[in-house]
C-alpha positions as YAML, in Angstrom:
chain: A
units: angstrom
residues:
- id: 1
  name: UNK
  ca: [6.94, 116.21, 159.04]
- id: 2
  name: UNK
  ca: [4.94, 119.17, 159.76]
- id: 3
  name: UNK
  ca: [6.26, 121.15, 157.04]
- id: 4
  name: UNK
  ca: [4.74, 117.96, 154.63]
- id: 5
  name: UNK
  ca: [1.61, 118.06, 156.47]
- id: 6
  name: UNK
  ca: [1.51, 121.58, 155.64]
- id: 7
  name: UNK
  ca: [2.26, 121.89, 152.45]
- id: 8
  name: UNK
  ca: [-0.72, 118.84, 151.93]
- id: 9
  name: UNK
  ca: [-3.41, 120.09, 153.25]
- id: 10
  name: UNK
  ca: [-2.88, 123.78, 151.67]
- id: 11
  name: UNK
  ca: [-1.82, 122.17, 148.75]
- id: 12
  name: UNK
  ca: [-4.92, 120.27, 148.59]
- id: 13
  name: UNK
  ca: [-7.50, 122.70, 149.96]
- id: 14
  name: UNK
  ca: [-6.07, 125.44, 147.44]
- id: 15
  name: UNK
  ca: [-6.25, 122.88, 144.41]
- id: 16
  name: UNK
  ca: [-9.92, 121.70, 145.22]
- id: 17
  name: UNK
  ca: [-10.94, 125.45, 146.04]
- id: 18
  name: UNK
  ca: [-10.05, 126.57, 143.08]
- id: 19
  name: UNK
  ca: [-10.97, 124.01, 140.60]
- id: 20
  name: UNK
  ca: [-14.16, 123.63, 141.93]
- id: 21
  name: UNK
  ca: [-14.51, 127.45, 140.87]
- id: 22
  name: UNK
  ca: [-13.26, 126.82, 137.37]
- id: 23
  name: UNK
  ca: [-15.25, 123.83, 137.11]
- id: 24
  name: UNK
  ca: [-18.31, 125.37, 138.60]
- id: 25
  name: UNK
  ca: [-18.33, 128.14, 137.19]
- id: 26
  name: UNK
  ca: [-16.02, 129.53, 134.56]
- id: 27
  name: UNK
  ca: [-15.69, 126.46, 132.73]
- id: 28
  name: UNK
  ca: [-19.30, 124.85, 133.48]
- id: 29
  name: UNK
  ca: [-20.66, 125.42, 130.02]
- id: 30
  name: UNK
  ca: [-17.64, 124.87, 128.25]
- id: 31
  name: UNK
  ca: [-16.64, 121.48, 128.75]
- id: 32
  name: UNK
  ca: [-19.99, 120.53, 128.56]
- id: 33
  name: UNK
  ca: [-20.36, 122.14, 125.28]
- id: 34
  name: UNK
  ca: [-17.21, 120.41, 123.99]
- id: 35
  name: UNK
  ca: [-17.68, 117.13, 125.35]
- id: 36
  name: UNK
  ca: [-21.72, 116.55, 124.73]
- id: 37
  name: UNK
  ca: [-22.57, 113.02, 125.42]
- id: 38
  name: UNK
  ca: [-19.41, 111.71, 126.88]
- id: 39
  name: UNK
  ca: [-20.20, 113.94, 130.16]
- id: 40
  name: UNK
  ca: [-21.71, 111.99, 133.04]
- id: 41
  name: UNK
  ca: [-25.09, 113.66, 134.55]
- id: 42
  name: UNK
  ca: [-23.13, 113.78, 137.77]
- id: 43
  name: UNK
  ca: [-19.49, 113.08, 138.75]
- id: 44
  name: UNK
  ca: [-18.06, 109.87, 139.48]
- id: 45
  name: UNK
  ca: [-17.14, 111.52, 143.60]
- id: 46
  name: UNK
  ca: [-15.00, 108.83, 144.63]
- id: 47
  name: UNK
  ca: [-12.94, 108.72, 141.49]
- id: 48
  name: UNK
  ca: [-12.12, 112.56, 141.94]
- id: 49
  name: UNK
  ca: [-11.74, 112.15, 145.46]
- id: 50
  name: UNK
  ca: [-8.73, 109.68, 144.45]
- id: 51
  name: UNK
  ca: [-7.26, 111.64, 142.01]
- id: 52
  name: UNK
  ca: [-7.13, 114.77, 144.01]
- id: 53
  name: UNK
  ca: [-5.97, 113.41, 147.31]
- id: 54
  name: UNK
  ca: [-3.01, 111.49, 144.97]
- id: 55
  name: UNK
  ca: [-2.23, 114.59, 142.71]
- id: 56
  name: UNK
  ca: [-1.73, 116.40, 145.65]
- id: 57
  name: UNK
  ca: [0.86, 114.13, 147.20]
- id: 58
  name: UNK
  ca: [2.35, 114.40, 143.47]
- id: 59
  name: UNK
  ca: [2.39, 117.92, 144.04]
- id: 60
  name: UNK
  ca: [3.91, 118.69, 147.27]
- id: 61
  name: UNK
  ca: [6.41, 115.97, 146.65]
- id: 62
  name: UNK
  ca: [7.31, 117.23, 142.92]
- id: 63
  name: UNK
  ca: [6.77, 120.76, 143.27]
- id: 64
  name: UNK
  ca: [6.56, 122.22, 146.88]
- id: 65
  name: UNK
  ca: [8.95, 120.29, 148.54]
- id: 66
  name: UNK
  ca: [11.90, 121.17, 146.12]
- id: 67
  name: UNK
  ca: [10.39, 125.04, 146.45]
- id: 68
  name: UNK
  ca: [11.07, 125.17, 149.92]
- id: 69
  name: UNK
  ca: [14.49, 123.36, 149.78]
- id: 70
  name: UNK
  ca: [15.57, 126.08, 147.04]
- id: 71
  name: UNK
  ca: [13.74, 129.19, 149.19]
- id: 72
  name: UNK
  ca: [11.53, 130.17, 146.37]
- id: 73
  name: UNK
  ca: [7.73, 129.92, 146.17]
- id: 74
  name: UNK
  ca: [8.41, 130.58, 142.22]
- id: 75
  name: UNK
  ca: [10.48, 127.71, 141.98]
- id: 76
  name: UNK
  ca: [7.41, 125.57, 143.64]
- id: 77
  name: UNK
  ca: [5.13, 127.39, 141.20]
- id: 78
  name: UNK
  ca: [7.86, 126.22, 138.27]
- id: 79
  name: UNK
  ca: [7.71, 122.76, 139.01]
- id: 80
  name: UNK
  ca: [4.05, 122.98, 139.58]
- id: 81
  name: UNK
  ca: [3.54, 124.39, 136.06]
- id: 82
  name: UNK
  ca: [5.85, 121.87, 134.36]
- id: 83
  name: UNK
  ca: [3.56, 118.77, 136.65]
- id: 84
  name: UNK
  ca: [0.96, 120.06, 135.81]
- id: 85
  name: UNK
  ca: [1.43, 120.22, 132.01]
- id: 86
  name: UNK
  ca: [2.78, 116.66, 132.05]
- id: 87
  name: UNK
  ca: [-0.32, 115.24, 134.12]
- id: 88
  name: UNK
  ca: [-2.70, 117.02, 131.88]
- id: 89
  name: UNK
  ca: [-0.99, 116.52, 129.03]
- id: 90
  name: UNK
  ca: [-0.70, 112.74, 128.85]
- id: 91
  name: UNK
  ca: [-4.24, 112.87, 129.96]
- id: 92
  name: UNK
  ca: [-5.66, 115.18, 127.15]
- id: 93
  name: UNK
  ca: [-3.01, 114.22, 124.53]
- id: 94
  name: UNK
  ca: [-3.74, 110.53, 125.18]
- id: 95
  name: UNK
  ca: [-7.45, 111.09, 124.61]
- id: 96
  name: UNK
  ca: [-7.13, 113.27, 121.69]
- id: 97
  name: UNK
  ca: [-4.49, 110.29, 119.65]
- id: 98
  name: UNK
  ca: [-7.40, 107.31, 120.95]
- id: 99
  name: UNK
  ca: [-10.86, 108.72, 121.33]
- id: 100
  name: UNK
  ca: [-12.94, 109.42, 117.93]
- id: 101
  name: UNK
  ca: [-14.28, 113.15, 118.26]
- id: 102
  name: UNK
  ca: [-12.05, 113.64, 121.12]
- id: 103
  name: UNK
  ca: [-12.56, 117.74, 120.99]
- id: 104
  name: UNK
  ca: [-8.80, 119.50, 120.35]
- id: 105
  name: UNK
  ca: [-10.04, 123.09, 121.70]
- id: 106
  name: UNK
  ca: [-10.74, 121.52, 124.66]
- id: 107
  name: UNK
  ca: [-7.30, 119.65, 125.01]
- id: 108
  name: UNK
  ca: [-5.27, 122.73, 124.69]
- id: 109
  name: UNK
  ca: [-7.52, 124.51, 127.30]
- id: 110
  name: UNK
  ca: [-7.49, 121.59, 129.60]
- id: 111
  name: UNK
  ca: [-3.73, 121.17, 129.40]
- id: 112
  name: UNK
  ca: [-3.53, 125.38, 130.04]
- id: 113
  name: UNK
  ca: [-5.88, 124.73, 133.11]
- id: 114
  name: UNK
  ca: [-3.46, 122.31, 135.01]
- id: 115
  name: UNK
  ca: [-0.57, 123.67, 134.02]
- id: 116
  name: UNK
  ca: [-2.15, 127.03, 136.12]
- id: 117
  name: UNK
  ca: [-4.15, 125.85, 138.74]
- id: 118
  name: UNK
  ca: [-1.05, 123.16, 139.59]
- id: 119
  name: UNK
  ca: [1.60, 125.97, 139.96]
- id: 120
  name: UNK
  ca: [-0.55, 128.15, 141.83]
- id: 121
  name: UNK
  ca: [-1.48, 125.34, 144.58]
- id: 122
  name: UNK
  ca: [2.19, 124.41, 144.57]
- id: 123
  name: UNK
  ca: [2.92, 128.09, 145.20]
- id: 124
  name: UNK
  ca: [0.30, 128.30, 148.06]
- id: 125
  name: UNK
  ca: [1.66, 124.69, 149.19]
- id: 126
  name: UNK
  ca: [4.95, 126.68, 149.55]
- id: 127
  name: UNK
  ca: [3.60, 129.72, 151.01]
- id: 128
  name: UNK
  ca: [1.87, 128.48, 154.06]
- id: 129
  name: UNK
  ca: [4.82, 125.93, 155.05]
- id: 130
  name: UNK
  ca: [6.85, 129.64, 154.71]
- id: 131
  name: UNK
  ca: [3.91, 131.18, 156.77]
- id: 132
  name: UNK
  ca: [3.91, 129.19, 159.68]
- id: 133
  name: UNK
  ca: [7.47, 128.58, 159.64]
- id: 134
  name: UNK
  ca: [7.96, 124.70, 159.58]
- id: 135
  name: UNK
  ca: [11.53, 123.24, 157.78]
- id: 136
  name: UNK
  ca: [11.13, 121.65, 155.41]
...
């Protein structure tokens, strides 16, 4: 139990860390510039707020959990790349077959975003269980 409890809240403090630097930041202009009109003034909060606190359950149960049972952060970061691919994908695939002017620059981006930032907070997720020495 503590190892899950672990590997949740790093999971989920490293995901929203560092997509709230991609989104704030690196990527601010970008998917504003691709998707114009379609982009709220503000964020819908409790929508993300749902979707992060779920993906990361989907993460540490998917991803870090079969890490630590294998020994190998890099396995967690494997199955957090391949998650996060899938989750993005069906998002920004979906949108691109169904929504007129649904920008495909910004798909393929998108899709490379999760695919990164999920591995990497599956391989933190792994890390700190490792850290502070909990079974998993």
């Amino acid at each position: 139990m503590k190892a899950a409890l672990t590997a949740y809240a790093a999971t989920l403090i490293a995901f929203l860390a560092i997509d709230a630097v991609w989104l704030g930041v690196v990527a601010r202009t970008f998917y504003r510039d691709q998707l114009g009109e379609l982009m709220l003034p503000q964020p819908n909060f409790v929508a993300a707020a749902v979707f992060y606190l779920f993906f990361a359950v989907a993460i540490v149960v998917l991803a870090v959990m079969p890490g630590l049972r294998s020994g190998s952060v890099l396995v967690a970061m494997g199955y957090g790349a391949i998650l996060g691919l899938a989750a993005y994908g069906t998002y920004d695939m979906t949108n691109l077959s169904t929504l007129k002017g649904w920008p495909v620059l910004m798909s393929f981006v998108d899709m490379g975003w999760g695919t990164v930032l999920t591995a990497v907070s599956a391989g933190i997720g792994a890390y700190a269980v490792r850290l502070i020495g909990a079974d998993a």
